[in-house]
XYZ file of N, CA and C in Angstrom:
195
model
N -11.109 3.751 6.128
C -10.409 4.158 7.200
C -10.829 2.875 7.627
N -10.294 3.088 9.528
C -11.482 2.243 10.126
C -11.885 3.451 11.581
N -13.229 2.998 11.737
C -13.934 4.211 12.275
C -13.742 3.203 14.246
N -13.418 4.681 14.883
C -13.658 4.503 16.331
C -14.249 3.243 16.812
N -13.596 2.542 17.759
C -14.449 1.613 18.739
C -15.083 0.411 17.895
N -14.342 0.338 16.901
C -14.165 -1.133 16.417
C -15.964 -1.120 15.215
N -16.333 0.300 14.794
C -17.210 0.473 14.556
C -17.464 0.126 12.724
N -16.821 -0.346 12.538
C -16.588 -0.569 11.241
C -15.262 -0.009 10.361
N -15.475 0.404 9.004
C -15.213 0.932 8.334
C -15.397 2.205 7.186
N -14.817 3.050 6.490
C -15.453 3.383 5.763
C -14.188 3.217 4.277
N -15.004 3.177 3.191
C -14.057 2.877 1.917
C -14.424 3.709 1.308
N -12.985 4.435 0.024
C -13.636 5.637 -0.571
C -13.022 4.571 -1.942
N -14.078 5.170 -3.121
C -13.565 4.713 -4.136
C -13.819 5.792 -5.271
N -12.593 5.945 -5.754
C -12.259 6.906 -6.204
C -12.189 6.856 -8.110
N -12.232 7.635 -8.722
C -12.545 7.569 -9.838
C -11.515 6.260 -10.707
N -11.879 5.909 -12.069
C -11.062 4.739 -12.712
C -9.733 5.776 -13.414
N -8.604 5.264 -13.441
C -7.746 6.045 -13.861
C -7.587 6.371 -15.217
N -7.524 7.373 -15.987
C -7.455 7.141 -17.420
C -5.838 6.866 -18.211
N -6.015 6.053 -19.276
C -5.031 5.674 -19.786
C -4.020 4.760 -19.025
N -4.930 3.443 -18.565
C -4.517 2.488 -17.688
C -5.219 1.175 -17.915
N -4.291 -0.191 -18.077
C -3.192 -0.182 -17.717
C -2.348 0.116 -19.107
N -1.355 0.697 -19.613
C -0.426 1.452 -20.310
C 0.000 -0.079 -20.872
N 0.979 -0.024 -21.781
C 2.032 -0.991 -22.330
C 3.020 -1.020 -21.764
N 3.612 -0.182 -20.622
C 4.736 0.152 -20.048
C 4.736 -0.446 -18.449
N 4.627 -1.483 -18.098
C 4.565 -2.197 -16.984
C 4.983 -1.524 -16.099
N 6.411 -1.484 -16.205
C 6.925 -0.332 -15.074
C 6.400 0.887 -14.747
N 6.252 1.650 -15.649
C 5.491 3.270 -15.311
C 4.282 2.751 -14.536
N 3.436 1.911 -14.995
C 2.186 1.525 -14.311
C 2.389 0.806 -13.063
N 3.595 0.141 -12.669
C 4.049 0.006 -11.199
C 3.573 1.175 -10.517
N 5.308 1.864 -11.243
C 5.347 3.140 -10.287
C 4.173 4.144 -10.001
N 3.312 4.055 -10.857
C 2.270 5.015 -10.944
C 1.394 4.578 -9.757
N 0.942 2.959 -9.874
C 0.598 2.144 -8.504
C 1.086 2.823 -7.286
N 2.345 2.430 -7.369
C 2.388 2.283 -5.577
C 3.160 3.633 -5.550
N 3.005 4.791 -6.709
C 3.273 6.014 -5.455
C 1.868 6.674 -5.267
N 0.448 5.835 -5.725
C -0.844 6.460 -5.594
C -1.049 5.522 -4.225
N -0.889 4.402 -3.922
C -0.605 3.543 -2.360
C 0.293 4.315 -1.308
N 1.419 4.667 -2.121
C 2.048 5.376 -0.642
C 1.290 6.900 -0.701
N 1.167 7.725 -1.189
C -0.224 8.890 -1.328
C -1.042 8.384 -0.346
N -1.857 7.713 -0.219
C -3.221 7.057 0.304
C -2.546 6.854 1.944
N -1.496 5.408 2.251
C -1.344 5.514 3.189
C -0.559 6.621 4.275
N 0.154 7.651 3.758
C 0.520 8.738 3.794
C -0.719 9.679 4.650
N -1.891 9.539 3.956
C -2.908 10.467 4.312
C -3.692 9.713 5.616
N -3.053 8.389 6.359
C -3.421 8.049 7.578
C -2.666 6.649 8.056
N -1.110 6.748 8.170
C -0.375 5.854 8.341
C -0.627 4.612 9.235
N -1.051 5.488 10.922
C -1.619 5.093 11.765
C -2.625 4.080 11.229
N -3.128 3.777 10.612
C -4.146 3.178 10.154
C -3.615 1.861 8.862
N -2.533 1.943 8.709
C -2.070 1.331 7.106
C -1.693 -0.271 8.288
N -1.897 -1.161 7.564
C -1.621 -2.532 8.320
C -0.805 -3.629 7.365
N 0.836 -3.957 7.147
C 0.888 -4.494 6.115
C 1.278 -5.744 6.869
N 0.845 -7.039 6.165
C 0.492 -8.644 6.818
C 1.258 -9.191 5.728
N 1.740 -8.803 4.651
C 3.068 -9.360 3.915
C 4.186 -9.328 4.879
N 4.523 -10.630 4.743
C 6.143 -10.549 5.374
C 7.253 -10.688 3.790
N 7.254 -9.825 3.485
C 8.195 -9.712 2.006
C 9.357 -10.245 2.562
N 9.963 -9.686 3.341
C 11.462 -10.129 3.511
C 11.555 -11.535 4.287
N 11.448 -12.539 3.835
C 11.105 -13.917 4.945
C 12.259 -14.312 5.440
N 13.780 -13.767 4.647
C 14.855 -14.903 4.696
C 16.025 -12.886 5.200
N 16.926 -12.666 5.824
C 17.712 -12.057 5.419
C 18.983 -12.923 5.124
N 20.222 -11.908 4.769
C 21.451 -12.173 4.513
C 21.939 -12.668 6.140
N 22.518 -13.479 6.448
C 23.703 -13.684 7.599
C 23.702 -12.390 8.660
N 23.379 -11.744 9.688
C 24.069 -10.927 10.427
C 23.460 -10.034 10.161
N 22.653 -9.697 9.278
C 21.414 -8.674 9.237
C 20.290 -8.656 10.474
N 19.792 -7.689 10.488
C 18.649 -7.723 11.831
C 17.191 -8.014 11.523
N 16.810 -8.812 11.797
C 15.653 -9.317 11.400
C 13.994 -7.499 11.397
N 13.507 -7.694 10.078
C 12.645 -6.447 10.222
C 11.262 -6.360 10.660
N 11.588 -7.646 11.273
C 9.794 -8.162 11.698
C 9.946 -7.878 13.304
């Protein structure tokens, strides 16, 4: 999390996941995404999405950025 007044950051490092990775790449991906989502939900105002995943859109669709 970012500290107030540009005072730096606090980084929390959790325990390693047991039985990870597995042979099931899709299940591993779902697990990682669920974890990321749970972390973002704790402080969504501090989440910063820098990757422009949807660079192109179908004609007539609104731009997401």
